[in-house]
Each structure stands twice: as structure tokens, then as C-alpha cells.
Tab-separated table of C-alpha atoms in Angstrom:
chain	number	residue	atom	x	y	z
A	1	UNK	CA	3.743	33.076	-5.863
A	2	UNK	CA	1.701	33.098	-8.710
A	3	UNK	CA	3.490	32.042	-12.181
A	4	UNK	CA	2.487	32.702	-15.535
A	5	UNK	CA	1.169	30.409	-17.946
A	6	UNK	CA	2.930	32.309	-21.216
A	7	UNK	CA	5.621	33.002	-21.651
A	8	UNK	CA	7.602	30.211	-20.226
A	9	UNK	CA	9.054	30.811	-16.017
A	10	UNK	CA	11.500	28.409	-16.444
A	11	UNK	CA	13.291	27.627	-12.191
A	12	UNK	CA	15.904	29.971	-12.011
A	13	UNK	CA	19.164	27.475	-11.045
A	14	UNK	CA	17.758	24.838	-13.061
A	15	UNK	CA	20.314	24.314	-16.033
A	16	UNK	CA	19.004	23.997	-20.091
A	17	UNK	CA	19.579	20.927	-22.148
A	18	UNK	CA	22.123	22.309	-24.722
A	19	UNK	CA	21.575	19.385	-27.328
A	20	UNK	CA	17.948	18.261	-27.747
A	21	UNK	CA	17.154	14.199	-27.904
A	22	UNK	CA	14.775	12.726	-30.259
A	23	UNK	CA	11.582	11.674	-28.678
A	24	UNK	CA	9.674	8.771	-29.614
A	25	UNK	CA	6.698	10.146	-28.293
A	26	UNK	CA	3.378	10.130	-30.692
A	27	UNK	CA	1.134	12.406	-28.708
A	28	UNK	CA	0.061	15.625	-29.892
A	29	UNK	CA	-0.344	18.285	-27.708
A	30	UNK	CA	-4.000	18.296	-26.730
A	31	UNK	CA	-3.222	14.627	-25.695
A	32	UNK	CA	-0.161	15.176	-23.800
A	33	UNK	CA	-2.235	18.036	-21.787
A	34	UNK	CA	-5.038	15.621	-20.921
A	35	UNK	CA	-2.532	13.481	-20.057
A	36	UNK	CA	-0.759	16.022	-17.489
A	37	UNK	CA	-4.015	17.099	-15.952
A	38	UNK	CA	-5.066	13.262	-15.563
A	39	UNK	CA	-1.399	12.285	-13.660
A	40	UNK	CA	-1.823	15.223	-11.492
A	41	UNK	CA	-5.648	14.604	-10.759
A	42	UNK	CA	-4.184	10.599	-9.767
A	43	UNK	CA	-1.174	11.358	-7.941
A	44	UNK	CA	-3.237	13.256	-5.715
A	45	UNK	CA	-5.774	10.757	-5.187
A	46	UNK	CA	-2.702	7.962	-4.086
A	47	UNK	CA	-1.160	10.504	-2.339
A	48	UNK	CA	-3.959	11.750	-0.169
A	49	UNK	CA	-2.633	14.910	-0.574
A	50	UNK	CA	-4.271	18.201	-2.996
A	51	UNK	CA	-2.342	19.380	-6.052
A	52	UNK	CA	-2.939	22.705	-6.223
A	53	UNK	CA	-2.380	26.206	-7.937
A	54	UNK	CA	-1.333	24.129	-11.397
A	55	UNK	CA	0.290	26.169	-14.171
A	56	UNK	CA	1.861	24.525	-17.035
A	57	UNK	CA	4.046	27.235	-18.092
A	58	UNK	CA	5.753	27.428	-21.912
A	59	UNK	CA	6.231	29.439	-24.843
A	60	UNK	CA	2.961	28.165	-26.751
A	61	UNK	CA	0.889	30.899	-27.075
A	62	UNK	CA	-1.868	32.235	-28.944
A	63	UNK	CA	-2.252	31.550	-32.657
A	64	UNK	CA	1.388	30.999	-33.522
A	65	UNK	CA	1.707	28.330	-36.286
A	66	UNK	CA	4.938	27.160	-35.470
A	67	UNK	CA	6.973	25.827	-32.765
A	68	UNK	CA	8.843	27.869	-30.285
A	69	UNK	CA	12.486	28.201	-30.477
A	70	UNK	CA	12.574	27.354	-26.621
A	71	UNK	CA	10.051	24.289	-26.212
A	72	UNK	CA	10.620	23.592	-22.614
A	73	UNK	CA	7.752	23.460	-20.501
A	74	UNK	CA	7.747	24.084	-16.612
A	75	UNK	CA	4.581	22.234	-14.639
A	76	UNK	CA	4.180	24.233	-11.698
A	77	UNK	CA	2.181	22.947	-8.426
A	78	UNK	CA	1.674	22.944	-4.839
A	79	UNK	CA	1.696	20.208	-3.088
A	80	UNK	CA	2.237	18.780	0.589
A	81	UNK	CA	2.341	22.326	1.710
A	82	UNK	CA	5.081	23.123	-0.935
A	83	UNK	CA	5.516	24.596	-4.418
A	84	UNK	CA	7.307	22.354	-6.556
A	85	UNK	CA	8.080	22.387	-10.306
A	86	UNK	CA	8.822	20.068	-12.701
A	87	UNK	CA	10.840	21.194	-15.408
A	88	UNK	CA	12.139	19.486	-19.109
A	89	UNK	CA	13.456	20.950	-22.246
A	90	UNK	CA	14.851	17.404	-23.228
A	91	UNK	CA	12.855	17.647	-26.846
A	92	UNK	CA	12.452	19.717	-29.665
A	93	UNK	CA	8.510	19.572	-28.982
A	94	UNK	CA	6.395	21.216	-26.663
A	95	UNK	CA	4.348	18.296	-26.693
A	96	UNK	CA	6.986	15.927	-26.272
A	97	UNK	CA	8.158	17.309	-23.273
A	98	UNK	CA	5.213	17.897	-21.851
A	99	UNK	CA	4.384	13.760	-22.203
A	100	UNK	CA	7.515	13.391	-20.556
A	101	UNK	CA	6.323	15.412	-17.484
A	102	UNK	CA	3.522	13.311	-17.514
A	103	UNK	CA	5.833	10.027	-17.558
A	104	UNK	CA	7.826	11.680	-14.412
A	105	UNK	CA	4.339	12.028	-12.597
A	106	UNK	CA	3.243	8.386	-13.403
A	107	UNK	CA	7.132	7.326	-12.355
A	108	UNK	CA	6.087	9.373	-8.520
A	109	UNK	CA	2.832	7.281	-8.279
A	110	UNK	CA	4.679	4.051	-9.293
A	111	UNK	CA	7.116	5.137	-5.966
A	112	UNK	CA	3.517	5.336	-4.280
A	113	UNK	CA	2.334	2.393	-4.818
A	114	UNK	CA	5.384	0.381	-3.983
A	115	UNK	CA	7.875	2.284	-1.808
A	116	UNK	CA	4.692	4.831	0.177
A	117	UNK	CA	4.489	8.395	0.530
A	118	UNK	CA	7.971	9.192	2.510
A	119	UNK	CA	9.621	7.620	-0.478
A	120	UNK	CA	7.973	10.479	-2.876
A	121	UNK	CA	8.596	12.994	-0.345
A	122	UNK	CA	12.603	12.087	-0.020
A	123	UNK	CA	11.825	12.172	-4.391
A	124	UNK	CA	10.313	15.619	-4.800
A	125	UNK	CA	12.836	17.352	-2.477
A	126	UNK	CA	14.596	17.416	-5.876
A	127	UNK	CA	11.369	19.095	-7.361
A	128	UNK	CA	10.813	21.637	-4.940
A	129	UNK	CA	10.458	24.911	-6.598
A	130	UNK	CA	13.195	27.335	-6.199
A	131	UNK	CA	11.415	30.561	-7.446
A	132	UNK	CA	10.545	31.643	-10.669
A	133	UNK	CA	12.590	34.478	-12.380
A	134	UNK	CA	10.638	37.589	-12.585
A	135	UNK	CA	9.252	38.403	-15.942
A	136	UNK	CA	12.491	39.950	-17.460
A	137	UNK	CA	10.073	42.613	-19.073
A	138	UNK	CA	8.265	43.537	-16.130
A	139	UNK	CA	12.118	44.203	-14.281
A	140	UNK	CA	13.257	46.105	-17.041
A	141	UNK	CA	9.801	48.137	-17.704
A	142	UNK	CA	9.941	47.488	-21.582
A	143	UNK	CA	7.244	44.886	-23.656
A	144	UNK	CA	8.387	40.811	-23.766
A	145	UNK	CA	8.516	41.562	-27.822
A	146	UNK	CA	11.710	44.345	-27.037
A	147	UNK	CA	14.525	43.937	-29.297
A	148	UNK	CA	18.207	43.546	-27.934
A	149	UNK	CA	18.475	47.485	-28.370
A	150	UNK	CA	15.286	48.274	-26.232
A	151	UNK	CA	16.406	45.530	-24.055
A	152	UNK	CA	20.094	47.168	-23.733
A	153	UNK	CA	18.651	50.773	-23.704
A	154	UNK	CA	16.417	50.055	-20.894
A	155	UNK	CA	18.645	47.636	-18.872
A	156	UNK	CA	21.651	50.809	-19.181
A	157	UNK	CA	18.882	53.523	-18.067
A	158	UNK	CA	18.271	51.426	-15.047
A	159	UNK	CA	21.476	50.066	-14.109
A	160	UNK	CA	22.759	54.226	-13.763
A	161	UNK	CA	20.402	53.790	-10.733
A	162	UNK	CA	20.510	50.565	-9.207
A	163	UNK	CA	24.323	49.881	-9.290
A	164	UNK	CA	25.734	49.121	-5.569
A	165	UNK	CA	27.706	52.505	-5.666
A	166	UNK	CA	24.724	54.650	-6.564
A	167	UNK	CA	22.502	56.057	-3.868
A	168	UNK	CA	19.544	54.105	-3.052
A	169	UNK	CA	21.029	51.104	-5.592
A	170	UNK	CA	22.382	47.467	-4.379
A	171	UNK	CA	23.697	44.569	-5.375
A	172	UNK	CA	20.516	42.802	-5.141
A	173	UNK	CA	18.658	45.130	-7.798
A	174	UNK	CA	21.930	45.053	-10.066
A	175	UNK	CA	21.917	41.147	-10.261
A	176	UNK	CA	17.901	41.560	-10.831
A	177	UNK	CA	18.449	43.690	-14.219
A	178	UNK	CA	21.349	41.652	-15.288
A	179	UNK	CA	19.613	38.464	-14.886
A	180	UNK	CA	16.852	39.691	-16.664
A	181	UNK	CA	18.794	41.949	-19.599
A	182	UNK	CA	20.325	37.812	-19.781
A	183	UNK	CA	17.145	35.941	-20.303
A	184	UNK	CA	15.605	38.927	-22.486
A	185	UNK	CA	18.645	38.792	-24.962
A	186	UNK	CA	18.379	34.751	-25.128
């Protein structure tokens, strides 16, 4: 499954913090993303296994001055055979939790070095990657900049349709639009 970079695919099941920590993390963000790629480039090498298909996944995009009202950031991977994410939203930076992805990544090779590979295994059962939520704005056919009366407007159009009791609609489809009409409203 491939996951997009922008704007953040947060693991659908995974809860949000509610009430950010402060960080005592000093890296800035170009930093904290050489740090990332450099964890993941050694925790394959002690692992003996590839990390693959990486996509760091987060609401920083283009030229925006300021930070993101949701500054979680999801690192997504494969590796031994599996897709597996690693998720925080602990801090009110991007940055910040990005470094503390990193930290988590340098805590797995630690487990390497001392415990061996089934320990990380039995370790990253906890990371493996239930699947990313559809792009709310690709379910509900309308642009990721709607406003909560597109979003509503388009989510009502559709649900006439997909709603168990309508021909050709299920319960499946119905809890697709309203878990997307949920993330596009947040």
C-alpha cells in the first residue's frame, strides 16, 4: 500500500495524544530528518534485514511558514516482510516528534545489540502497520482544502447511496464516508 507523504496518514486505531508534552529536544527539522534516515539506514544494517518503501508522513508541506495545527508525524516502512509504522504526536513540533521517532529506532537497535533480532521482532509486533485511512478527500470526491459545508454536502450526497438499506450500498461504504466526513471535519 503506498502512503502519502502530505498530508499526514496517521494508523487508523492508533489513538491521539489529547495534551501535548514539552520536548526538550534542540533539533530542527532538517536535523531530525537526517537523523530518521540515518536510524533507519543502521537498524537495517544490525538487523540484516532491508527497510524499505520509507515515507515519513505529516502535515509539513510546501511553503507554509508556520506550524501545523496537527504536528504528528507517521514513519512508515517495510520491514521483515511487513509494513510497520511508527507513529507520535507527543509534541507540539513536527520536528520534535520526528527526533523522537528517531530515539524509538535507536531504542530497537539498542534491543539488537543486547537482547538479538527475536527480541525486536516480539517489539515491533506493536508497530506493525494496521492500514492507513484512505485520503478522506479522495472517499468523499471533494479537494483536502473543503470546508465543513463541502465536506457535509458531499458526505450527505453520498451517504443517499451507500447507506446499508439503499440498493447497491453497505455497511462497509457507510463506515468509509463517516470515517472520512470525521477526519475531514477535525
Amino acid at each position: 500500500m503506498t502512503v502519502p507523504a502530505y498530508p499526514l496518514q496517521w494508523p487508523d486505531g492508533l489513538p491521539r495524544t489529547e495534551r501535548k508534552a514539552t520536548s526538550q529536544f534542540k533539533t530542527g527539522l532538517s536535523t531530525a530528518l537526517k537523523n530518521v534516515k540515518g536510524a533507519l539506514e543502521a537498524f537495517a544494517r544490525d538487523s540484516g534485514r532491508a527497510v524499505t518503501d520509507i515515507v515519513l508522513s505529516s502535515n509539513v508541506g510546501g511553503l507554509a511558514l508556520e506550524t501545523p495545527k496537527d504536528t504528528g508525524v507517521a514513519a512508515w516502512f517495510t520491514w521483515d516482510g511487513e509494513q510497520r509504522c511508527i507513529a507520535v504526536d507527543r509534541y507540539p513540533k513536527p520536528e520534535d516528534n520526528l527526533q523522537a521517532i528517531y530515539h524509538i529506532l535507536e531504542a530497537r537497535r539498542t534491543e539488537i545489540r543486547h537482547g538479538g533480532l527475536h527480541i525486536v521482532r516480539q517489539t515491533f509486533k506493536g508497530f506493525t502497520a494496521l492500514p492507513a485511512p484512505e485520503p478522506w478527500h479522495d472517499v468523499l470526491g471533494v479537494s483536502h482544502e473543503a470546508t465543513n459545508d463541502q465536506i457535509n454536502a458531499a458526505f450527505n450526497a453520498l451517504a443517499k447511496k451507500a447507506h446499508p438499506d439503499m440498493p447497491g450500498g453497505s455497511a462497509d461504504w457507510m463506515a468509509r464516508l463517516n470515517a472520512a466526513r470525521a477526519r475531514g471535519l477535525k
